[in-house]
Amino acid sequence: MKEVHFLNNIFSSKDFNESELKLILCQFKQVNFSKSEYLLKEGKTENHYWFLERGFVRSFVNDTCGNDITTNFYGQSDIVIDWSSFFLRNPTRENIQALTDCICWQLDFETFQQLFHSIKAFREQGRRRLVSSYFALKNQSVSLIADEAKERYLRLLREKPHIVQNVSQQHIATYLGITKYSLSRIRKEISQ
């Protein structure tokens, strides 16, 4: 089964015993999203913890002028979530939208809480993913202030080449804090 294979890559037998794996895997529900469909809209509370099996997703906010600014990209095996809305149970300011057709594996908030409090390895894995997400966010916000646009683009290219190859230049530009024209100039410089 493809879905068991995908989820077994997320929850490996080296971290979980057989009964824990069985309990965890049966809680997930496969959900498909079409391109441009929303996984979460601004003003709603995040109620799902998603693993992305296939496709690309982005999160974005609208600035004071009404422009949408990409805050993150998600690819295969990433957790797609607004962490603060999920854990603090408050309405989100972000939108999360499929950039392509996507296959996701959903765990609802209540089930997540049950697994989190009853399976130590699940709790530890969740903690590691949350901390990793925090550090990535912190690095991105510092980079927007301290690094040249070209360096930010090169880092994205190095760390997430699949995003650069599959996501529109407009979304990449807003994520990098630049215009699409500046991104085009940077890409031209790099190619020479």
mmCIF file of C-alpha atoms in Angstrom:
data_model
loop_
_atom_site.group_PDB
_atom_site.id
_atom_site.type_symbol
_atom_site.label_atom_id
_atom_site.label_comp_id
_atom_site.label_asym_id
_atom_site.label_seq_id
_atom_site.Cartn_x
_atom_site.Cartn_y
_atom_site.Cartn_z
ATOM 1 C CA MET A 1 0.000 0.000 0.000
ATOM 2 C CA LYS A 2 1.379 3.348 -1.072
ATOM 3 C CA GLU A 3 -0.111 5.257 1.868
ATOM 4 C CA VAL A 4 1.382 2.871 4.414
ATOM 5 C CA HIS A 5 4.751 3.252 2.715
ATOM 6 C CA PHE A 6 4.545 7.067 2.805
ATOM 7 C CA LEU A 7 3.453 7.240 6.451
ATOM 8 C CA ASN A 8 6.011 4.589 7.436
ATOM 9 C CA ASN A 9 8.689 6.933 6.094
ATOM 10 C CA ILE A 10 7.364 9.590 8.471
ATOM 11 C CA PHE A 11 6.850 7.273 11.445
ATOM 12 C CA SER A 12 9.660 4.730 11.233
ATOM 13 C CA SER A 13 9.929 1.512 13.198
ATOM 14 C CA LYS A 14 13.230 2.719 14.663
ATOM 15 C CA ASP A 15 11.321 5.392 16.627
ATOM 16 C CA PHE A 16 8.041 3.595 17.308
ATOM 17 C CA ASN A 17 7.145 0.075 18.320
ATOM 18 C CA GLU A 18 4.704 -1.955 16.228
ATOM 19 C CA SER A 19 1.630 -1.263 18.379
ATOM 20 C CA GLU A 20 2.374 2.486 18.434
ATOM 21 C CA LEU A 21 2.770 2.528 14.658
ATOM 22 C CA LYS A 22 -0.497 0.686 14.176
ATOM 23 C CA LEU A 23 -2.323 3.094 16.491
ATOM 24 C CA ILE A 24 -0.814 6.190 14.847
ATOM 25 C CA LEU A 25 -1.179 5.174 11.192
ATOM 26 C CA CYS A 26 -4.852 4.233 11.432
ATOM 27 C CA GLN A 27 -5.684 7.749 12.708
ATOM 28 C CA PHE A 28 -4.631 9.506 9.504
ATOM 29 C CA LYS A 29 -7.098 10.287 6.748
ATOM 30 C CA GLN A 30 -6.039 10.893 3.158
ATOM 31 C CA VAL A 31 -7.342 14.182 1.743
ATOM 32 C CA ASN A 32 -6.761 15.448 -1.796
ATOM 33 C CA PHE A 33 -6.639 19.133 -2.671
ATOM 34 C CA SER A 34 -6.907 20.636 -6.125
ATOM 35 C CA LYS A 35 -4.605 23.406 -7.298
ATOM 36 C CA SER A 36 -5.600 26.767 -5.717
ATOM 37 C CA GLU A 37 -7.761 25.095 -3.051
ATOM 38 C CA TYR A 38 -7.278 26.328 0.516
ATOM 39 C CA LEU A 39 -6.198 24.081 3.370
ATOM 40 C CA LEU A 40 -6.726 27.013 5.746
ATOM 41 C CA LYS A 41 -8.096 30.528 5.353
ATOM 42 C CA GLU A 42 -7.315 33.654 7.321
ATOM 43 C CA GLY A 43 -9.632 34.070 10.322
ATOM 44 C CA LYS A 44 -10.158 30.319 10.803
ATOM 45 C CA THR A 45 -8.556 28.213 13.524
ATOM 46 C CA GLU A 46 -6.146 25.510 12.386
ATOM 47 C CA ASN A 47 -7.749 22.163 13.209
ATOM 48 C CA HIS A 48 -5.528 19.827 11.222
ATOM 49 C CA TYR A 49 -1.980 18.595 11.193
ATOM 50 C CA TRP A 50 -1.161 17.705 7.575
ATOM 51 C CA PHE A 51 1.626 15.656 6.065
ATOM 52 C CA LEU A 52 2.107 16.467 2.397
ATOM 53 C CA GLU A 53 2.686 13.334 0.334
ATOM 54 C CA ARG A 54 2.623 14.932 -3.093
ATOM 55 C CA GLY A 55 2.392 18.445 -4.476
ATOM 56 C CA PHE A 56 3.335 21.931 -3.356
ATOM 57 C CA VAL A 57 1.631 24.284 -0.912
ATOM 58 C CA ARG A 58 2.350 27.807 0.258
ATOM 59 C CA SER A 59 1.281 29.934 3.178
ATOM 60 C CA PHE A 60 0.769 33.656 2.721
ATOM 61 C CA VAL A 61 -0.557 36.782 4.392
ATOM 62 C CA ASN A 62 -2.003 39.950 2.924
ATOM 63 C CA ASP A 63 0.008 43.085 3.633
ATOM 64 C CA THR A 64 -1.512 46.485 4.443
ATOM 65 C CA CYS A 65 -1.860 47.235 0.713
ATOM 66 C CA GLY A 66 -3.694 43.981 0.006
ATOM 67 C CA ASN A 67 -0.746 42.209 -1.668
ATOM 68 C CA ASP A 68 -0.301 38.569 -0.808
ATOM 69 C CA ILE A 69 3.147 37.812 0.590
ATOM 70 C CA THR A 70 4.373 34.218 0.742
ATOM 71 C CA THR A 71 5.525 33.209 4.226
ATOM 72 C CA ASN A 72 6.470 29.582 3.572
ATOM 73 C CA PHE A 73 6.573 26.778 1.025
ATOM 74 C CA TYR A 74 5.824 23.118 1.647
ATOM 75 C CA GLY A 75 6.851 20.086 -0.378
ATOM 76 C CA GLN A 76 6.828 16.317 -0.036
ATOM 77 C CA SER A 77 6.886 15.008 3.561
ATOM 78 C CA ASP A 78 6.551 18.489 5.081
ATOM 79 C CA ILE A 79 4.056 19.257 7.813
ATOM 80 C CA VAL A 80 1.636 21.872 6.522
ATOM 81 C CA ILE A 81 0.338 23.785 9.498
ATOM 82 C CA ASP A 82 -0.040 27.136 11.210
ATOM 83 C CA TRP A 83 1.606 26.040 14.454
ATOM 84 C CA SER A 84 0.420 28.915 16.639
ATOM 85 C CA SER A 85 -3.193 28.655 15.510
ATOM 86 C CA PHE A 86 -3.122 24.875 15.985
ATOM 87 C CA PHE A 87 -1.658 24.877 19.491
ATOM 88 C CA LEU A 88 -3.023 28.152 20.857
ATOM 89 C CA ARG A 89 -6.471 27.573 19.271
ATOM 90 C CA ASN A 90 -6.727 31.087 17.883
ATOM 91 C CA PRO A 91 -7.730 32.352 14.423
ATOM 92 C CA THR A 92 -4.895 32.459 11.927
ATOM 93 C CA ARG A 93 -3.688 35.484 10.001
ATOM 94 C CA GLU A 94 -2.290 33.251 7.265
ATOM 95 C CA ASN A 95 -3.804 31.470 4.312
ATOM 96 C CA ILE A 96 -2.523 28.047 3.280
ATOM 97 C CA GLN A 97 -3.150 27.190 -0.370
ATOM 98 C CA ALA A 98 -2.323 24.313 -2.712
ATOM 99 C CA LEU A 99 -0.054 25.418 -5.556
ATOM 100 C CA THR A 100 -0.577 22.107 -7.356
ATOM 101 C CA ASP A 101 -2.904 19.171 -6.929
ATOM 102 C CA CYS A 102 -1.916 17.650 -3.580
ATOM 103 C CA ILE A 103 -2.260 14.497 -1.552
ATOM 104 C CA CYS A 104 -2.208 15.134 2.190
ATOM 105 C CA TRP A 105 -2.583 13.004 5.296
ATOM 106 C CA GLN A 106 -4.724 14.672 7.939
ATOM 107 C CA LEU A 107 -4.759 14.296 11.685
ATOM 108 C CA ASP A 108 -7.342 16.371 13.559
ATOM 109 C CA PHE A 109 -6.512 18.389 16.672
ATOM 110 C CA GLU A 110 -8.248 16.095 19.174
ATOM 111 C CA THR A 111 -6.585 12.964 17.802
ATOM 112 C CA PHE A 112 -3.225 14.733 17.708
ATOM 113 C CA GLN A 113 -3.648 15.637 21.381
ATOM 114 C CA GLN A 114 -4.535 12.050 22.320
ATOM 115 C CA LEU A 115 -1.472 10.665 20.512
ATOM 116 C CA PHE A 116 0.750 13.462 21.835
ATOM 117 C CA HIS A 117 -0.175 12.721 25.454
ATOM 118 C CA SER A 118 -0.202 8.930 25.210
ATOM 119 C CA ILE A 119 2.833 8.073 23.032
ATOM 120 C CA LYS A 120 6.185 9.444 24.168
ATOM 121 C CA ALA A 121 7.878 8.904 20.775
ATOM 122 C CA PHE A 122 5.039 10.772 19.001
ATOM 123 C CA ARG A 123 5.434 13.662 21.441
ATOM 124 C CA GLU A 124 9.214 13.731 20.939
ATOM 125 C CA GLN A 125 8.918 13.642 17.158
ATOM 126 C CA GLY A 126 6.343 16.464 17.274
ATOM 127 C CA ARG A 127 8.605 18.509 19.533
ATOM 128 C CA ARG A 128 11.566 18.071 17.148
ATOM 129 C CA ARG A 129 9.449 19.129 14.160
ATOM 130 C CA LEU A 130 8.104 22.177 15.995
ATOM 131 C CA VAL A 131 11.595 23.264 17.070
ATOM 132 C CA SER A 132 12.935 22.722 13.554
ATOM 133 C CA SER A 133 10.092 24.819 12.141
ATOM 134 C CA TYR A 134 10.806 27.584 14.655
ATOM 135 C CA PHE A 135 14.501 27.695 13.715
ATOM 136 C CA ALA A 136 13.668 27.812 9.999
ATOM 137 C CA LEU A 137 11.263 30.708 10.618
ATOM 138 C CA LYS A 138 13.828 32.532 12.762
ATOM 139 C CA ASN A 139 16.537 32.077 10.122
ATOM 140 C CA GLN A 140 14.189 33.344 7.394
ATOM 141 C CA SER A 141 13.228 36.476 9.343
ATOM 142 C CA VAL A 142 16.886 37.284 10.165
ATOM 143 C CA SER A 143 17.869 36.643 6.549
ATOM 144 C CA LEU A 144 15.229 39.117 5.304
ATOM 145 C CA ILE A 145 16.942 41.798 7.388
ATOM 146 C CA ALA A 146 20.612 40.868 7.216
ATOM 147 C CA ASP A 147 21.225 39.181 3.851
ATOM 148 C CA GLU A 148 21.296 40.476 0.299
ATOM 149 C CA ALA A 149 18.456 39.269 -1.926
ATOM 150 C CA LYS A 150 20.869 37.245 -4.046
ATOM 151 C CA GLU A 151 22.106 35.368 -0.966
ATOM 152 C CA ARG A 152 18.518 34.622 0.101
ATOM 153 C CA TYR A 153 17.774 33.242 -3.360
ATOM 154 C CA LEU A 154 20.947 31.128 -3.419
ATOM 155 C CA ARG A 155 20.070 29.688 0.001
ATOM 156 C CA LEU A 156 16.566 28.801 -1.198
ATOM 157 C CA LEU A 157 18.059 27.234 -4.315
ATOM 158 C CA ARG A 158 20.510 25.227 -2.205
ATOM 159 C CA GLU A 159 18.091 24.155 0.538
ATOM 160 C CA LYS A 160 14.870 23.706 -1.450
ATOM 161 C CA PRO A 161 15.665 23.275 -5.164
ATOM 162 C CA HIS A 162 12.333 21.483 -5.666
ATOM 163 C CA ILE A 163 10.526 24.690 -4.643
ATOM 164 C CA VAL A 164 12.496 26.844 -7.094
ATOM 165 C CA GLN A 165 11.771 24.356 -9.900
ATOM 166 C CA ASN A 166 8.036 24.016 -9.228
ATOM 167 C CA VAL A 167 6.720 27.282 -7.794
ATOM 168 C CA SER A 168 5.924 30.529 -9.614
ATOM 169 C CA GLN A 169 8.547 33.267 -9.628
ATOM 170 C CA GLN A 170 5.999 35.704 -8.191
ATOM 171 C CA HIS A 171 5.526 33.565 -5.062
ATOM 172 C CA ILE A 172 9.276 33.037 -4.702
ATOM 173 C CA ALA A 173 9.892 36.789 -5.039
ATOM 174 C CA THR A 174 7.432 37.701 -2.277
ATOM 175 C CA TYR A 175 8.936 35.012 -0.036
ATOM 176 C CA LEU A 176 12.370 36.556 -0.603
ATOM 177 C CA GLY A 177 11.046 40.075 0.021
ATOM 178 C CA ILE A 178 11.776 41.335 -3.499
ATOM 179 C CA THR A 179 9.917 42.075 -6.727
ATOM 180 C CA LYS A 180 9.671 39.517 -9.512
ATOM 181 C CA TYR A 181 11.804 41.863 -11.638
ATOM 182 C CA SER A 182 14.590 41.804 -9.056
ATOM 183 C CA LEU A 183 14.324 38.026 -8.922
ATOM 184 C CA SER A 184 14.586 37.864 -12.706
ATOM 185 C CA ARG A 185 17.748 40.024 -12.573
ATOM 186 C CA ILE A 186 19.275 37.822 -9.849
ATOM 187 C CA ARG A 187 18.514 34.651 -11.816
ATOM 188 C CA LYS A 188 20.106 36.191 -14.924
ATOM 189 C CA GLU A 189 23.254 37.140 -12.949
ATOM 190 C CA ILE A 190 23.570 33.628 -11.547
ATOM 191 C CA SER A 191 23.143 31.958 -14.933
ATOM 192 C CA GLN A 192 26.002 33.975 -16.488
#
